[in-house]
CSV table of C-alpha atoms in Angstrom, one decimal:
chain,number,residue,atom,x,y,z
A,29,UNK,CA,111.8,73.7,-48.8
A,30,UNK,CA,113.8,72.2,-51.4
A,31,UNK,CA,113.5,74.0,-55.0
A,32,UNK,CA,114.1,73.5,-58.6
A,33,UNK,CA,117.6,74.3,-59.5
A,34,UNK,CA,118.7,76.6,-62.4
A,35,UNK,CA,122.1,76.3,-64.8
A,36,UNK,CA,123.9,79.1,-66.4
A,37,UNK,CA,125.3,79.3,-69.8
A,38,UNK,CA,129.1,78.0,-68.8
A,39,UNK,CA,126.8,74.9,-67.4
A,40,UNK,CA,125.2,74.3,-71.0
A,41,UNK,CA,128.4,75.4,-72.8
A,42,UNK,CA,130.2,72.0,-71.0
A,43,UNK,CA,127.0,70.0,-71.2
A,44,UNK,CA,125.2,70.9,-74.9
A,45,UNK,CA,128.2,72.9,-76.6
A,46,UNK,CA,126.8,73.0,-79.7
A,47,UNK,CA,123.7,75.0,-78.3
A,48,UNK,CA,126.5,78.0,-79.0
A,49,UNK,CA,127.5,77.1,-82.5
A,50,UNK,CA,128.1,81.1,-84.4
A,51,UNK,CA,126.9,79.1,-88.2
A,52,UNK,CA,125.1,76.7,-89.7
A,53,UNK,CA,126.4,73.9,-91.5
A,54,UNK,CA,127.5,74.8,-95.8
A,55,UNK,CA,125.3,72.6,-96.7
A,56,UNK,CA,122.0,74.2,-95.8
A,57,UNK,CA,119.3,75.6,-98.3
A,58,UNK,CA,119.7,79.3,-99.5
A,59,UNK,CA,116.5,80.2,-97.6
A,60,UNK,CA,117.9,78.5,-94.1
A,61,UNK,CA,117.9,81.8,-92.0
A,62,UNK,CA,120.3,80.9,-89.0
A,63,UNK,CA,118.9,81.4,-85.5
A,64,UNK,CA,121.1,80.0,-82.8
A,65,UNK,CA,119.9,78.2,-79.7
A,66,UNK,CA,121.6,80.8,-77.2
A,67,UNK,CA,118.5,83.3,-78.8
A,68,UNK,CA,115.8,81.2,-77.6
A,69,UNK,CA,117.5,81.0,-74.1
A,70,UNK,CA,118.0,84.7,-74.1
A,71,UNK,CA,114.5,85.3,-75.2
A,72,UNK,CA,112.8,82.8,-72.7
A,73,UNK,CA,115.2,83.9,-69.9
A,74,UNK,CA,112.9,87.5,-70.6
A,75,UNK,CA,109.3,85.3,-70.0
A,76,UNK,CA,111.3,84.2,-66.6
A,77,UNK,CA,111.7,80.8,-68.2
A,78,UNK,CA,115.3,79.4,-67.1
A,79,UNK,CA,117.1,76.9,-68.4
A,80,UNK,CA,117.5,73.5,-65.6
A,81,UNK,CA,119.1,70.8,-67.8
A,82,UNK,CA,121.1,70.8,-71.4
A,83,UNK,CA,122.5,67.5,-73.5
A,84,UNK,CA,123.0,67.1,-77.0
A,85,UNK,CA,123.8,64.1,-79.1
A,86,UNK,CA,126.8,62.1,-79.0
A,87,UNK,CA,128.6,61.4,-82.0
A,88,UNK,CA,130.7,57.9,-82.5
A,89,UNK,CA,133.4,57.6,-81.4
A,90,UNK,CA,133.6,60.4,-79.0
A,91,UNK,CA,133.9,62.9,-82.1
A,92,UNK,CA,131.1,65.8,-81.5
A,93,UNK,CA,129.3,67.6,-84.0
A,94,UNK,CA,129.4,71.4,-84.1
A,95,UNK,CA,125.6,71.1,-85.6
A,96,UNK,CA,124.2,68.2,-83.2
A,97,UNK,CA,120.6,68.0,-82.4
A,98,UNK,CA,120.4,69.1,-78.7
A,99,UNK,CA,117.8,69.6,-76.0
A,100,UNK,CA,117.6,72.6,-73.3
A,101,UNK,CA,115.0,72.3,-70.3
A,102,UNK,CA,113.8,75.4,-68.8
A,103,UNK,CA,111.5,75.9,-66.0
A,104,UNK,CA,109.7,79.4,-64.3
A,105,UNK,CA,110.2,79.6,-60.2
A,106,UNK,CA,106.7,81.5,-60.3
A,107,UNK,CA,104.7,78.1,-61.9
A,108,UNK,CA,104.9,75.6,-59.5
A,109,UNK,CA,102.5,72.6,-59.0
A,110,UNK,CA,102.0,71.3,-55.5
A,111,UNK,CA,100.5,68.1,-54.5
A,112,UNK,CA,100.5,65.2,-52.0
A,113,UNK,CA,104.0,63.4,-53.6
A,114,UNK,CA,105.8,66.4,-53.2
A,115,UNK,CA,106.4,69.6,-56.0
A,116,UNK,CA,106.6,69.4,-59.6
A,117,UNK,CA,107.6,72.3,-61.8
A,118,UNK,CA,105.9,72.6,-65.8
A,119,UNK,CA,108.7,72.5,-68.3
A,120,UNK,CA,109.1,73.7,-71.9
A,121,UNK,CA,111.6,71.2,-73.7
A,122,UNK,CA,113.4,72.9,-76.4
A,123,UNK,CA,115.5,71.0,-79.5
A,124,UNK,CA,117.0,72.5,-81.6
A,125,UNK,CA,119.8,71.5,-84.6
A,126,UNK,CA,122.0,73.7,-87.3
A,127,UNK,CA,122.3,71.8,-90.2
A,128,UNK,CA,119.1,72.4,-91.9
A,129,UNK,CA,117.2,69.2,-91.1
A,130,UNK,CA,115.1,70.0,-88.2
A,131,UNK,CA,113.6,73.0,-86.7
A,132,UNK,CA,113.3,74.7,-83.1
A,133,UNK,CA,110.4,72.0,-81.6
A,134,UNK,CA,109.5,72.9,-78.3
A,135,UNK,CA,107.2,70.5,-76.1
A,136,UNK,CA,106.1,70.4,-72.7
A,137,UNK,CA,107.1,68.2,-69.9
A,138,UNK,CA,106.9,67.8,-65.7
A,139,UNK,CA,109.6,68.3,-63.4
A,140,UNK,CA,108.9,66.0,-60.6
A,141,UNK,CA,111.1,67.3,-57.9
A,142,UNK,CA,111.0,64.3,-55.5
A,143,UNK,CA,112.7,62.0,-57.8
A,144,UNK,CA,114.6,64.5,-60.0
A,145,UNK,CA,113.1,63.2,-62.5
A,146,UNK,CA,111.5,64.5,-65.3
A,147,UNK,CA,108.2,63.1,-68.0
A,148,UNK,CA,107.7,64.5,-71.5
A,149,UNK,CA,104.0,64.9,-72.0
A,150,UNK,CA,102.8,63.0,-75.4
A,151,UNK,CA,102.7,65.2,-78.2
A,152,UNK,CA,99.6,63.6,-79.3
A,153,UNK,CA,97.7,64.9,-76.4
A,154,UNK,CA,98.9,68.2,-75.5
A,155,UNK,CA,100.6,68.9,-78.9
A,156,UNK,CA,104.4,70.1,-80.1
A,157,UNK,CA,105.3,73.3,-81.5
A,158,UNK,CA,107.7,73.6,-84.2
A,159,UNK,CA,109.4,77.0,-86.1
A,160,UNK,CA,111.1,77.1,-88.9
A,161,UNK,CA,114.4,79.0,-88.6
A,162,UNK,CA,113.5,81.3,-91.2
A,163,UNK,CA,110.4,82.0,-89.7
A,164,UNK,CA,112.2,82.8,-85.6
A,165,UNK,CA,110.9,85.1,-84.1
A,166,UNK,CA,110.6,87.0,-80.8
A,167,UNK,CA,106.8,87.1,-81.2
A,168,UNK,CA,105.9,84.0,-82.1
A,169,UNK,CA,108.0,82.5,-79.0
A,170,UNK,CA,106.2,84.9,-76.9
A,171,UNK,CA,102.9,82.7,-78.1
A,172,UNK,CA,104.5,79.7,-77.7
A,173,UNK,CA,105.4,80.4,-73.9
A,174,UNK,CA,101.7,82.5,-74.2
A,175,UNK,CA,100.3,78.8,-75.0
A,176,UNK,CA,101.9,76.9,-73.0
A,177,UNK,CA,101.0,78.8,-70.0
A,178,UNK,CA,97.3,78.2,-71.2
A,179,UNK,CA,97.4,74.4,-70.9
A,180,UNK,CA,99.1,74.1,-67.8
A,181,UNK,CA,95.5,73.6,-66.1
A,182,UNK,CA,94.7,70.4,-68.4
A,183,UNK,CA,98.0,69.2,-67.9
A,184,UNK,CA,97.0,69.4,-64.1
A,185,UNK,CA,94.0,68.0,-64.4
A,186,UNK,CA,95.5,64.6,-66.2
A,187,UNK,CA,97.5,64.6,-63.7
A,188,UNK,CA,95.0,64.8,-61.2
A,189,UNK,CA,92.8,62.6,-63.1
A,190,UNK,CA,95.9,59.9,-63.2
A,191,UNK,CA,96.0,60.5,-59.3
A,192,UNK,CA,92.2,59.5,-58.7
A,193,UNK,CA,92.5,56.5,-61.0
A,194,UNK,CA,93.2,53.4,-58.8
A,195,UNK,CA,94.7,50.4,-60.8
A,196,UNK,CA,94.1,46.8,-60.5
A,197,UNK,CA,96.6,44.4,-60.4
A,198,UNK,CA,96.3,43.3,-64.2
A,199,UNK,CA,96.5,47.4,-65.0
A,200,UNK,CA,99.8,47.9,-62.5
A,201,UNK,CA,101.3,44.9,-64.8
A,202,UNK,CA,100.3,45.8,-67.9
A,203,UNK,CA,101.5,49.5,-67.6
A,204,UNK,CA,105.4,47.8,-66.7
A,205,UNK,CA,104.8,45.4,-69.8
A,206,UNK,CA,104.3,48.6,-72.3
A,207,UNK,CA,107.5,49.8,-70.5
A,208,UNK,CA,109.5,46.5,-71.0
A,209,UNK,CA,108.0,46.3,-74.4
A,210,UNK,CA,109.3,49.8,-75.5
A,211,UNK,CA,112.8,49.3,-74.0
A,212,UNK,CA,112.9,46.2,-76.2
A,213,UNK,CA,111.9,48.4,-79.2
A,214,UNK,CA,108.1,47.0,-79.3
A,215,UNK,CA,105.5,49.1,-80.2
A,216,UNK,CA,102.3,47.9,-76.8
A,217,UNK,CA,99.9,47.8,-79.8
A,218,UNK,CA,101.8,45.9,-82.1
A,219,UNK,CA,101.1,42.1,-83.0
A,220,UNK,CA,104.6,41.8,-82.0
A,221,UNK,CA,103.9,42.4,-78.3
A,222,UNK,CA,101.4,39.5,-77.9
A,223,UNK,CA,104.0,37.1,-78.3
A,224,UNK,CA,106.6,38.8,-76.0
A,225,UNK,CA,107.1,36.9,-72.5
A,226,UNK,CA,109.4,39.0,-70.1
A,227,UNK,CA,111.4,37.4,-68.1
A,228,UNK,CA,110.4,35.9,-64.3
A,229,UNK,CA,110.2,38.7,-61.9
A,230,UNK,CA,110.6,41.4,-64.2
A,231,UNK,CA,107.1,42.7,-64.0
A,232,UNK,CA,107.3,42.6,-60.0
A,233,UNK,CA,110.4,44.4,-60.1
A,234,UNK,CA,109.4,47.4,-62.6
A,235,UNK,CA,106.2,47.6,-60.3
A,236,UNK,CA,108.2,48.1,-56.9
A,237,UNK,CA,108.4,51.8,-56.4
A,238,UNK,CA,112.0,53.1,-55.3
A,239,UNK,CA,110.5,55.6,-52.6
A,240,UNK,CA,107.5,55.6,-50.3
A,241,UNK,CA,105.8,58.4,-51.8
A,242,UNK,CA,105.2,56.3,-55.0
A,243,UNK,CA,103.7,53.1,-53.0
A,244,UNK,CA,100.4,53.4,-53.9
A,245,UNK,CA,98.4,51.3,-56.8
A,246,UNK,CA,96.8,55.4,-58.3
A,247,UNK,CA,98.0,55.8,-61.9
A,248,UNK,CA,100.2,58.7,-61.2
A,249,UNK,CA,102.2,56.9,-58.5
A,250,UNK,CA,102.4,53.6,-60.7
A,251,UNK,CA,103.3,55.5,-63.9
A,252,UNK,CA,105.8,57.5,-62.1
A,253,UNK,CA,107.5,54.3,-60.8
A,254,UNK,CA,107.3,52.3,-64.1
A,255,UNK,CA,109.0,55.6,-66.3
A,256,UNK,CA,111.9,56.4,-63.5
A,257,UNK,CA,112.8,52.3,-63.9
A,258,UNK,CA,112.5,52.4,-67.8
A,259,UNK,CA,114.7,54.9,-68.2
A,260,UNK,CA,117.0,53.9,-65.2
A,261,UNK,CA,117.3,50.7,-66.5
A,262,UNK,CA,119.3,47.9,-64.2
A,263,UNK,CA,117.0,45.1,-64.7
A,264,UNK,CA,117.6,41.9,-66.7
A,265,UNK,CA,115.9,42.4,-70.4
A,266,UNK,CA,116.3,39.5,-73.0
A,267,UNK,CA,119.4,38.0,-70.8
A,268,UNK,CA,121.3,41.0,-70.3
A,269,UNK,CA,121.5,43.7,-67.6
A,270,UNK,CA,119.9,46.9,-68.9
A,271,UNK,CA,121.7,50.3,-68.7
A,272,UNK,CA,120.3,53.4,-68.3
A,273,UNK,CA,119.4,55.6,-71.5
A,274,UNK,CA,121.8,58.0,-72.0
A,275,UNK,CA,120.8,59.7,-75.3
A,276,UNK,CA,118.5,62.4,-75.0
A,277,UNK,CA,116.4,61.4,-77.8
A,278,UNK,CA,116.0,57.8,-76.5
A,279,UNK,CA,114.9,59.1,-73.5
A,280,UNK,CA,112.5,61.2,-74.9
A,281,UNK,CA,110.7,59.0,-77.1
A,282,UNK,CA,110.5,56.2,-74.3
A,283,UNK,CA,108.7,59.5,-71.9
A,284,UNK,CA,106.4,60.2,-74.5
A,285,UNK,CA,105.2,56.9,-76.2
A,286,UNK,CA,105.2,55.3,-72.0
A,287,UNK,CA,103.0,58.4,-71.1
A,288,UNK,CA,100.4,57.8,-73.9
A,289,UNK,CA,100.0,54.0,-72.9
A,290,UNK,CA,99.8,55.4,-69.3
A,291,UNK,CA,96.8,57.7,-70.5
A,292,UNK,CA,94.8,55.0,-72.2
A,293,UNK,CA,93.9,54.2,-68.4
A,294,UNK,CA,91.8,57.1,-68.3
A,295,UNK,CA,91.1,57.2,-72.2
A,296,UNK,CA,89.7,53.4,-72.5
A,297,UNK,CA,88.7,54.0,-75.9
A,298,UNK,CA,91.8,53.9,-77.2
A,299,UNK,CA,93.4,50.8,-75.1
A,300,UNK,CA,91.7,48.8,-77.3
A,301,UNK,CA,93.2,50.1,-80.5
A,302,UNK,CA,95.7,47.1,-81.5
A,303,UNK,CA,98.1,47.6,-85.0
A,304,UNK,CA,97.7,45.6,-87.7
């Protein structure tokens, strides 16, 4: 059976190496209180959370920050969630900067292994935990992970909700619109987005799922299609090819704003809710 795979610290040292940075930046407030990402790892690593992907920022022209914002996954072998489209694994998302604007913010996201891809769940739903680096401490991560734990089974069930909700045809292409629309930089709810006309075929091709497991019209299996394209790119968007989002930031905004649209499926209430 094919498992989730782990990296070590030489793997985040070459992929995120400012997750190791000894100091914060000069410029920080006299009650900053430095906490260094390599402590959180250590401290999950003793929870049996381990970390499966790193990336930090890129800085212009190719010249890296010692104090980027950066982003560690980690994942627990125990937690694993199996269903008919193969194994996912629960993730907690960690970011983390040292220059005094930001604090540790750790959120929770999906692991899908069959597509080696991975969903940020929307922090408006199933919430975002931020601490202060003067306020880091071994305890309060322990209720962090304590929390987390906790609301894995309603992060299930929407996903087993998503699973039993068949979509019509005018759903299926809607959902890929709100993709196109955010890759274009277009809020779905926006006044902006009634007047956007993708181009022919676009829809069609966003909707056709890259493997068999995903050809089925239920919410999870279109949403799951629609995200890995998004963030894939390759498809023609305002007359040019699209590339795939590099930028761990990008891609985590497009996860989590594409996974609230997804949830107004089951939510109706709020599909209706249109910008001024």
């Amino acid at each position: 059976m094919k498992t989730q795979s782990f990296i070590t610290k030489d793997d985040i040292r070459k992929a995120a190496p400012v997750a190791f940075a000894e100091k914060p930046t000069r410029d920080v407030s006299s009650q900053y209180v430095f906490a260094n990402t390599e402590t959180v790892i250590d401290d999950l690593a003793k929870f049996g959370w381990m970390p499966t992907s790193a990336s930090q920022r890129t800085a212009r022209k190719g010249v890296e920050s010692k104090f980027s914002p950066h982003m560690i996954k980690f994942a627990n072998p125990d937690i694993v969630v199996e269903g008919e489209d193969g194994l996912s694994w629960p993730e907690i998302i960690l970011k983390n900067r040292h220059d005094g604007l930001g604090s540790f913010q750790f959120m929770a996201g999906m692991f899908r292994l069959v597509c080696s891809n991975g969903l940020v769940i929307a922090t408006a739903n199933f919430g975002s935990v931020k601490i202060a680096h003067k306020g880091y401490s071994f305890n309060e991560l322990r209720e962090i992970v304590g929390k987390r734990v906790e609301s894995l089974p309603q992060v299930i069930g929407t996903m087993n909700q998503m699973k039993e909700r068949e979509l019509t045809g005018a759903e299926k292409h809607r959902l890929a619109l709100d993709a196109v629309l955010l890759r274009s930089g277009i809020k779905p709810t926006s006044k902006d987005a009634k007047g956007f006309k993708p181009e022919a075929g676009l829809i069609k091709s966003i909707l056709t799922p890259v493997r068999k497991q995903d050809n089925s019209d239920d919410l999870w299996s279109v949403f799951n299609t629609v995200q890995e394209k998004a963030v894939k790119g390759g498809f023609q968007l305002n007359g040019r090819r699209t590339k795939g989002i590099t930028s761990f930031e990008k891609d985590l905004q497009l996860n989590q704003a594409l996974f609230d649209r997804a949830l107004t499926f089951i939510e109706p209430a709020e599909a209706e809710l249109v910008e001024a």
